[in-house]
């Protein structure tokens, strides 16, 4: 149940905790000073419910994880045409800080490398650096569902050491890509990189993307579905720079990493992931962040190419068929996020019934993760002194490997209700 998912996360974190590969970013002292062992992991479901473990409350700077959000803001404010005129959408196959533009257009190849990110800042309409930055901070905060702040020490260091980014900005100005003063635009870029987040913020921000621009807790629309679609697209192809192909093959989610140690990953329609672990590989990605995402994707069946169908709103109806007997009618495909939603409902409501009947005859398909979770549900209900029955005429949900599953799986709702009557009131006198 909620507990079951929590245990999964704790277990995945524990599996990766001993990995001390990689090195802290050391181009500024603030990043070299953080605890190298920190590992925070957060998962935010489409309804805003968060699972978190480890150092999920530790703040760190967002760094390049900021790039998709500023790109989204530029799209939101000036529209796709205006943005496309200045920033491409092709993977560059280069490092994040490559001093490069497209040979023909002279525009940055994509918004996920520094050149494109600096150009994106210049597209945010504003009369001053403060005006531009205020919009950025407000936009990120709306994605996260809380007011974010800036680490002023990191900002000062970024500003003092950013020669390479300065080279990029002046190059873009010389090609006519940057509107405005390069130093003013860089100032905003350095501030945006220095915004503090936690792994839970990154999970929430990813979920707002996964929900097509709606922040799940407030239900507030932060930006349009079209902006999010474009943003997620460039995250897929360019978010992990020159490791994008490897990432998409192994993990299969639009994502973005930063040298602060954060990774955000969104599974459209389902959930968002945030990880914090500051030891980086040679390409600037969190070593354990990548590994944790890989495990989550495999263990929970999250690869977006294997999730082609709708898996939300799995509970079609729930009602009390008798006092103490609650029926949950499920439909669609049961994958991780759908099963999580079902189990959390049942856990929250379990003081209100003695028997839960899951009616799954309208479930089309169920993956291995969801099947394991339903097996866990029966154990949870038994431990809580309740019963869990399944109505499964097609055996879609046969709980392979679960002892005595036959005794609790029925072909019709009537059969299950009869068994529930026995369970609630004891067997009739004739059976005793
Ligand atoms: N502040 C860093 C830079 O601009 C961010 C880079 C990153 O996170 N990959 O170089």
Coordinates of C-alpha atoms and ligand atoms in Angstrom, one line a residue:
X1 CA 0.0 0.0 0.0
X2 CA 1.3 3.5 0.6
X3 CA 3.6 1.6 2.9
X4 CA 4.5 -0.8 0.1
X5 CA 5.6 1.9 -2.3
X6 CA 7.5 3.5 0.5
X7 CA 9.3 0.3 1.2
X8 CA 10.2 0.0 -2.5
X9 CA 11.8 3.5 -2.5
X10 CA 13.7 2.8 0.8
X11 CA 15.0 -0.4 -0.7
X12 CA 16.1 1.2 -4.0
X13 CA 17.8 4.0 -2.0
X14 CA 19.5 1.4 0.2
X15 CA 20.7 -0.6 -2.9
X16 CA 22.5 2.5 -4.2
X17 CA 23.8 4.1 -1.0
X18 CA 27.1 2.3 -1.0
X19 CA 28.0 3.5 -4.5
X20 CA 30.5 6.3 -4.0
X21 CA 31.6 6.7 -7.6
X22 CA 31.9 10.2 -9.1
X23 CA 33.1 13.5 -7.8
X24 CA 31.6 16.7 -6.4
X25 CA 31.4 19.6 -8.8
X26 CA 34.4 21.9 -7.8
X27 CA 34.3 24.8 -10.1
X28 CA 32.9 26.9 -7.2
X29 CA 33.6 26.3 -3.5
X30 CA 29.9 26.0 -2.5
X31 CA 29.3 22.9 -4.6
X32 CA 32.6 21.2 -3.4
X33 CA 31.5 21.6 0.2
X34 CA 28.2 19.6 0.2
X35 CA 27.9 16.2 1.9
X36 CA 29.0 13.7 -0.9
X37 CA 26.9 10.9 0.7
X38 CA 23.6 12.6 0.6
X39 CA 20.9 10.7 -1.4
X40 CA 17.4 12.0 -1.5
X41 CA 14.7 10.4 -3.5
X42 CA 11.1 11.6 -4.1
X43 CA 8.2 10.3 -6.2
X44 CA 5.2 12.5 -6.8
X45 CA 2.0 10.9 -8.2
X46 CA -0.4 12.6 -10.6
X47 CA -2.7 13.6 -7.7
X48 CA 0.2 15.3 -5.8
X49 CA 0.8 12.5 -3.3
X50 CA 4.5 12.3 -2.5
X51 CA 6.7 9.4 -1.4
X52 CA 10.1 10.6 -0.2
X53 CA 13.1 9.1 1.5
X54 CA 16.7 9.9 2.6
X55 CA 17.9 13.4 2.1
X56 CA 14.7 14.6 0.4
X57 CA 14.5 17.7 2.5
X58 CA 18.0 18.9 1.8
X59 CA 18.2 22.0 -0.4
X60 CA 20.7 22.2 -3.2
X61 CA 21.0 24.4 -6.2
X62 CA 18.9 23.5 -9.3
X63 CA 21.7 24.4 -11.8
X64 CA 20.9 23.0 -15.2
X65 CA 17.6 21.3 -14.1
X66 CA 16.4 24.9 -14.5
X67 CA 16.8 24.9 -18.3
X68 CA 13.6 23.2 -19.3
X69 CA 11.6 25.4 -17.0
X70 CA 13.0 28.7 -18.4
X71 CA 12.5 27.3 -21.9
X72 CA 8.9 26.6 -21.0
X73 CA 8.6 30.1 -19.7
X74 CA 9.9 31.6 -23.0
X75 CA 7.4 29.4 -24.9
X76 CA 4.7 30.5 -22.6
X77 CA 5.5 34.2 -22.9
X78 CA 6.4 34.7 -26.6
X79 CA 5.1 31.5 -28.3
X80 CA 6.8 28.8 -30.3
X81 CA 7.6 30.8 -33.4
X82 CA 9.5 33.4 -31.5
X83 CA 11.4 30.8 -29.6
X84 CA 12.1 28.6 -32.6
X85 CA 13.6 31.6 -34.4
X86 CA 16.4 31.7 -31.8
X87 CA 16.8 28.2 -30.4
X88 CA 16.9 24.8 -32.2
X89 CA 15.6 21.5 -30.9
X90 CA 18.3 19.1 -32.2
X91 CA 20.4 17.1 -29.8
X92 CA 23.9 18.4 -30.0
X93 CA 25.8 15.3 -28.9
X94 CA 28.0 17.8 -27.0
X95 CA 28.9 18.6 -23.4
X96 CA 26.5 21.0 -21.7
X97 CA 29.0 23.9 -21.8
X98 CA 30.2 23.5 -25.3
X99 CA 30.8 26.9 -27.0
X100 CA 28.8 26.1 -30.1
X101 CA 25.9 27.0 -32.4
X102 CA 24.2 25.4 -35.4
X103 CA 26.5 25.8 -38.4
X104 CA 23.7 27.1 -40.7
X105 CA 21.3 29.0 -38.4
X106 CA 23.9 30.3 -35.9
X107 CA 21.3 29.5 -33.2
X108 CA 22.1 27.3 -30.2
X109 CA 21.3 23.7 -31.1
X110 CA 18.9 23.2 -28.3
X111 CA 17.7 24.8 -25.0
X112 CA 19.2 22.2 -22.7
X113 CA 22.9 23.1 -23.3
X114 CA 24.2 26.3 -21.8
X115 CA 24.1 28.2 -25.1
X116 CA 20.4 27.5 -25.6
X117 CA 19.6 28.2 -21.9
X118 CA 21.3 31.6 -22.1
X119 CA 19.3 32.4 -25.2
X120 CA 16.1 31.2 -23.5
X121 CA 16.7 33.7 -20.7
X122 CA 17.1 36.5 -23.2
X123 CA 13.6 35.6 -24.6
X124 CA 11.8 36.3 -21.4
X125 CA 10.3 39.7 -21.8
X126 CA 11.4 42.1 -19.1
X127 CA 12.6 45.6 -18.6
X128 CA 15.5 44.6 -16.3
X129 CA 17.4 41.6 -14.9
X130 CA 15.2 41.7 -11.8
X131 CA 12.0 41.8 -13.8
X132 CA 13.1 38.8 -15.9
X133 CA 14.3 36.9 -12.9
X134 CA 11.1 37.6 -10.8
X135 CA 9.1 35.9 -13.6
X136 CA 11.5 32.9 -13.6
X137 CA 11.4 32.4 -9.9
X138 CA 7.6 32.7 -9.8
X139 CA 7.2 30.2 -12.7
X140 CA 9.5 27.6 -11.0
X141 CA 7.7 28.2 -7.7
X142 CA 4.4 27.6 -9.4
X143 CA 5.7 24.3 -10.8
X144 CA 6.9 23.2 -7.4
X145 CA 3.8 24.4 -5.5
X146 CA 5.9 26.4 -3.0
X147 CA 7.9 29.6 -2.9
X148 CA 11.5 28.8 -3.9
X149 CA 14.5 30.9 -2.9
X150 CA 18.0 31.7 -4.2
X151 CA 21.4 30.6 -2.7
X152 CA 23.1 34.0 -2.8
X153 CA 26.6 32.5 -2.2
X154 CA 26.3 30.2 -5.1
X155 CA 25.0 33.0 -7.2
X156 CA 28.0 35.2 -6.3
X157 CA 30.4 32.4 -7.1
X158 CA 28.7 31.5 -10.4
X159 CA 28.9 35.2 -11.4
X160 CA 32.6 35.5 -10.3
X161 CA 33.7 32.4 -12.3
X162 CA 31.4 32.1 -15.3
X163 CA 34.0 32.9 -18.0
X164 CA 32.9 30.1 -20.2
X165 CA 29.2 31.2 -20.0
X166 CA 30.4 34.7 -20.7
X167 CA 32.1 33.5 -23.9
X168 CA 28.9 31.7 -24.9
X169 CA 26.8 34.8 -24.3
X170 CA 29.1 37.1 -26.3
X171 CA 29.3 34.6 -29.1
X172 CA 25.5 34.5 -29.3
X173 CA 25.4 38.3 -29.3
X174 CA 27.8 38.5 -32.2
X175 CA 25.6 36.1 -34.1
X176 CA 22.5 38.3 -33.4
X177 CA 20.9 35.6 -31.3
X178 CA 20.8 37.5 -28.0
X179 CA 18.5 40.5 -27.7
X180 CA 19.8 42.6 -24.9
X181 CA 23.0 43.0 -22.8
X182 CA 24.9 39.7 -22.5
X183 CA 26.0 40.6 -18.9
X184 CA 22.5 41.3 -17.8
X185 CA 21.2 38.1 -19.4
X186 CA 24.0 36.1 -17.8
X187 CA 23.2 37.6 -14.4
X188 CA 19.7 36.2 -14.7
X189 CA 21.1 32.8 -15.9
X190 CA 23.4 32.7 -12.9
X191 CA 20.6 33.5 -10.5
X192 CA 18.3 30.9 -12.1
X193 CA 21.1 28.2 -11.6
X194 CA 21.3 29.2 -7.9
X195 CA 17.7 28.6 -7.0
X196 CA 17.4 26.2 -4.1
X197 CA 15.3 23.0 -4.5
X198 CA 14.9 19.6 -2.8
X199 CA 14.4 16.3 -4.5
X200 CA 10.7 16.6 -3.5
X201 CA 10.5 20.0 -5.3
X202 CA 12.0 18.4 -8.4
X203 CA 9.5 15.5 -8.2
X204 CA 6.7 18.0 -7.9
X205 CA 8.0 20.1 -10.8
X206 CA 8.2 17.0 -12.9
X207 CA 4.7 16.0 -12.0
X208 CA 3.4 19.4 -13.1
X209 CA 5.0 18.6 -16.4
X210 CA 3.6 15.1 -16.3
X211 CA 0.1 16.6 -15.8
X212 CA 0.5 18.8 -18.9
X213 CA 1.1 22.0 -16.9
X214 CA -1.3 21.6 -14.0
X215 CA 0.3 21.8 -10.5
X216 CA -1.4 18.8 -8.9
X217 CA -2.0 20.0 -5.3
X218 CA -3.6 23.3 -6.2
X219 CA -5.0 22.2 -9.5
X220 CA -3.7 25.4 -10.9
X221 CA -2.6 25.6 -14.5
X222 CA 0.9 26.9 -14.7
X223 CA 1.3 26.8 -18.4
X224 CA -0.4 25.3 -21.5
X225 CA -0.3 21.6 -22.5
X226 CA 1.3 22.7 -25.8
X227 CA 4.2 24.4 -24.0
X228 CA 4.7 21.2 -21.8
X229 CA 4.6 18.9 -24.9
X230 CA 7.4 20.9 -26.5
X231 CA 9.4 21.1 -23.3
X232 CA 9.1 17.3 -22.6
X233 CA 10.1 16.6 -26.2
X234 CA 13.4 18.5 -25.9
X235 CA 14.0 16.9 -22.5
X236 CA 13.7 13.5 -24.1
X237 CA 16.1 14.3 -26.9
X238 CA 18.5 16.7 -25.2
X239 CA 18.0 16.7 -21.5
X240 CA 20.9 14.4 -20.7
X241 CA 23.2 16.0 -23.2
X242 CA 25.6 13.6 -24.8
X243 CA 24.2 10.8 -22.6
X244 CA 20.7 11.3 -23.9
X245 CA 20.6 8.1 -26.0
X246 CA 21.8 5.9 -23.2
X247 CA 19.3 7.5 -20.8
X248 CA 16.3 7.1 -23.1
X249 CA 17.2 3.5 -23.8
X250 CA 17.8 2.6 -20.2
X251 CA 15.4 4.8 -18.2
X252 CA 12.9 6.1 -20.8
X253 CA 11.6 9.3 -19.3
X254 CA 12.0 12.9 -20.3
X255 CA 14.5 14.2 -17.8
X256 CA 17.0 16.9 -16.9
X257 CA 20.1 16.8 -14.7
X258 CA 22.2 19.5 -13.0
X259 CA 25.7 19.8 -11.6
X260 CA 24.2 20.5 -8.1
X261 CA 23.4 16.7 -8.1
X262 CA 19.7 16.9 -9.0
X263 CA 17.7 15.0 -11.6
X264 CA 14.1 15.5 -12.5
X265 CA 12.2 13.0 -14.6
X266 CA 8.6 13.0 -15.7
X267 CA 6.4 10.2 -16.8
X268 CA 3.6 11.8 -18.8
X269 CA 0.2 11.3 -17.3
X270 CA 1.6 9.4 -14.3
X271 CA 4.2 10.8 -12.1
X272 CA 7.4 12.8 -11.4
X273 CA 10.7 11.8 -9.9
X274 CA 13.3 13.9 -8.1
X275 CA 16.7 12.6 -7.0
X276 CA 19.5 14.4 -5.2
X277 CA 23.0 12.9 -5.0
X278 CA 25.9 15.3 -5.7
X279 CA 28.6 12.9 -6.9
X280 CA 28.8 13.5 -10.6
X281 CA 30.1 11.5 -13.6
X282 CA 32.3 12.9 -16.3
X283 CA 29.3 14.3 -18.1
X284 CA 28.0 16.2 -15.1
X285 CA 25.1 13.9 -14.2
X286 CA 24.6 12.6 -10.7
X287 CA 26.0 9.0 -10.7
X288 CA 23.6 7.6 -8.2
X289 CA 20.8 9.8 -9.5
X290 CA 21.1 8.0 -12.9
X291 CA 21.3 4.6 -11.3
X292 CA 18.3 5.2 -9.0
X293 CA 16.2 6.3 -12.0
X294 CA 17.3 3.3 -13.9
X295 CA 16.2 1.0 -11.0
X296 CA 12.9 2.8 -10.6
X297 CA 12.2 2.6 -14.3
X298 CA 12.9 -1.2 -14.4
X299 CA 11.3 -2.1 -11.0
X300 CA 8.2 -0.1 -11.4
X301 CA 7.8 -0.5 -15.2
X302 CA 8.1 3.2 -15.9
X303 CA 9.8 3.3 -19.4
X304 CA 7.6 5.6 -21.5
X305 CA 7.9 3.3 -24.5
X306 CA 6.3 0.5 -22.6
X307 CA 3.5 2.7 -21.3
X308 CA 1.4 3.4 -24.3
X309 CA -1.9 3.5 -22.6
X310 CA -3.8 5.6 -20.1
X311 CA -3.1 4.3 -16.6
X312 CA -4.7 6.9 -14.5
X313 CA -8.3 7.1 -13.2
X314 CA -8.2 3.4 -12.7
X315 CA -11.0 3.3 -10.1
X316 CA -14.2 3.5 -12.1
X317 CA -16.5 3.4 -9.0
X318 CA -16.4 2.5 -5.4
X319 CA -19.5 1.8 -3.2
X320 CA -20.7 -0.2 -0.2
X321 CA -22.5 -3.3 -1.5
X322 CA -23.4 -4.2 2.1
X323 CA -22.5 -2.7 5.4
X324 CA -18.8 -3.4 5.8
X325 CA -18.3 -4.6 2.3
X326 CA -16.8 -2.1 -0.2
X327 CA -16.5 -2.8 -3.9
X328 CA -13.9 -1.1 -6.0
X329 CA -14.5 -1.3 -9.7
X330 CA -11.4 -0.9 -11.7
X331 CA -10.9 -0.4 -15.5
X332 CA -8.3 0.3 -18.1
X333 CA -4.7 -0.9 -17.8
X334 CA -3.3 -1.5 -14.4
X335 CA 0.3 -0.2 -14.2
X336 CA 2.3 1.2 -11.3
X337 CA 0.6 4.6 -11.0
X338 CA -2.9 3.2 -11.3
X339 CA -2.2 0.4 -8.9
X340 CA -0.7 2.9 -6.4
X341 CA -3.8 5.0 -6.6
X342 CA -6.1 2.0 -6.0
X343 CA -4.0 0.8 -3.0
X344 CA -3.8 4.2 -1.4
X345 CA -7.6 4.6 -1.6
X346 CA -8.1 1.2 0.0
X347 CA -5.5 1.9 2.7
X348 CA -7.1 5.3 3.5
X349 CA -10.6 3.9 3.7
X350 CA -9.8 0.5 5.3
X351 CA -11.2 1.6 8.7
X352 CA -14.6 1.9 7.0
X353 CA -15.0 -1.7 5.8
X354 CA -14.3 -5.3 6.8
X355 CA -14.0 -6.7 3.2
X356 CA -12.7 -5.0 0.1
X357 CA -13.8 -6.5 -3.2
X358 CA -11.7 -5.5 -6.2
X359 CA -13.8 -5.9 -9.4
X360 CA -11.3 -6.2 -12.2
X361 CA -13.4 -7.7 -15.0
X362 CA -13.0 -4.5 -16.9
X363 CA -9.2 -4.3 -16.5
X364 CA -7.6 -4.9 -19.9
X365 CA -4.1 -5.5 -18.8
X366 CA -1.9 -5.6 -15.7
X367 CA 1.8 -5.5 -15.6
X368 CA 4.1 -7.3 -13.2
X369 CA 4.6 -4.3 -10.9
X370 CA 0.8 -3.8 -10.4
X371 CA 0.4 -7.6 -9.8
X372 CA 3.1 -7.5 -7.1
X373 CA 1.4 -4.5 -5.5
X374 CA -2.0 -6.2 -5.4
X375 CA -0.4 -9.2 -3.8
X376 CA 1.0 -6.8 -1.2
X377 CA -2.5 -5.4 -0.7
X378 CA -3.8 -8.7 0.4
X379 CA -1.1 -9.1 2.9
X380 CA -1.7 -5.6 4.2
X381 CA -5.5 -6.2 4.6
X382 CA -4.9 -9.5 6.3
X383 CA -2.5 -7.9 8.7
X384 CA -5.1 -5.2 9.4
X385 CA -7.7 -7.9 10.2
X386 CA -9.6 -7.3 6.9
X387 CA -10.2 -9.4 3.8
X388 CA -9.4 -8.6 0.2
X389 CA -11.3 -10.4 -2.6
X390 CA -11.0 -10.2 -6.3
X391 CA -13.6 -10.6 -9.0
X392 CA -11.6 -11.7 -12.0
X393 CA -13.6 -13.8 -14.5
X394 CA -10.7 -13.8 -17.0
X395 CA -8.0 -14.5 -14.5
X396 CA -6.3 -11.2 -15.6
X397 CA -5.0 -10.7 -12.1
X398 CA -4.1 -14.2 -11.1
X399 CA -1.8 -13.6 -8.3
X400 CA 1.0 -15.9 -9.5
X401 CA 3.0 -17.3 -6.6
X402 CA 0.7 -16.0 -4.0
X403 CA -0.5 -18.8 -1.7
X404 CA -4.2 -19.4 -1.4
X405 CA -5.1 -16.8 -4.1
X406 CA -7.8 -19.2 -5.3
X407 CA -9.7 -18.8 -2.1
X408 CA -10.0 -15.1 -2.7
X409 CA -10.5 -14.9 -6.4
X410 CA -14.1 -15.2 -7.8
X411 CA -15.7 -15.4 -11.2
X412 CA -18.6 -13.1 -10.4
X413 CA -19.4 -10.2 -8.0
X414 CA -22.2 -12.3 -6.6
X415 CA -19.8 -15.1 -5.6
X416 CA -17.5 -12.6 -4.0
X417 CA -20.4 -10.9 -2.1
X418 CA -21.6 -14.3 -0.8
X419 CA -18.1 -15.0 0.5
X420 CA -18.0 -11.5 1.9
X421 CA -21.3 -12.2 3.8
X422 CA -19.6 -15.3 5.3
X423 CA -16.6 -13.3 6.3
X424 CA -18.6 -10.5 7.9
X425 CA -21.2 -12.5 9.8
X426 CA -19.6 -16.0 9.9
X427 CA -20.8 -19.0 7.9
X428 CA -24.6 -19.7 8.0
X429 CA -25.7 -22.3 10.6
X430 CA -26.1 -25.1 8.0
X431 CA -22.3 -24.8 7.2
X432 CA -21.1 -25.0 10.8
Ligands
LIG1 N1 25.9 26.7 -13.5 C1 26.3 25.7 -14.4 C2 26.8 26.3 -15.7 O1 26.2 27.1 -16.2 C3 25.2 24.7 -14.6 C4 25.6 23.6 -15.5 C5 24.9 22.3 -15.2 O2 24.2 22.1 -14.2 N2 25.1 21.3 -16.1 O3 27.9 25.9 -16.2

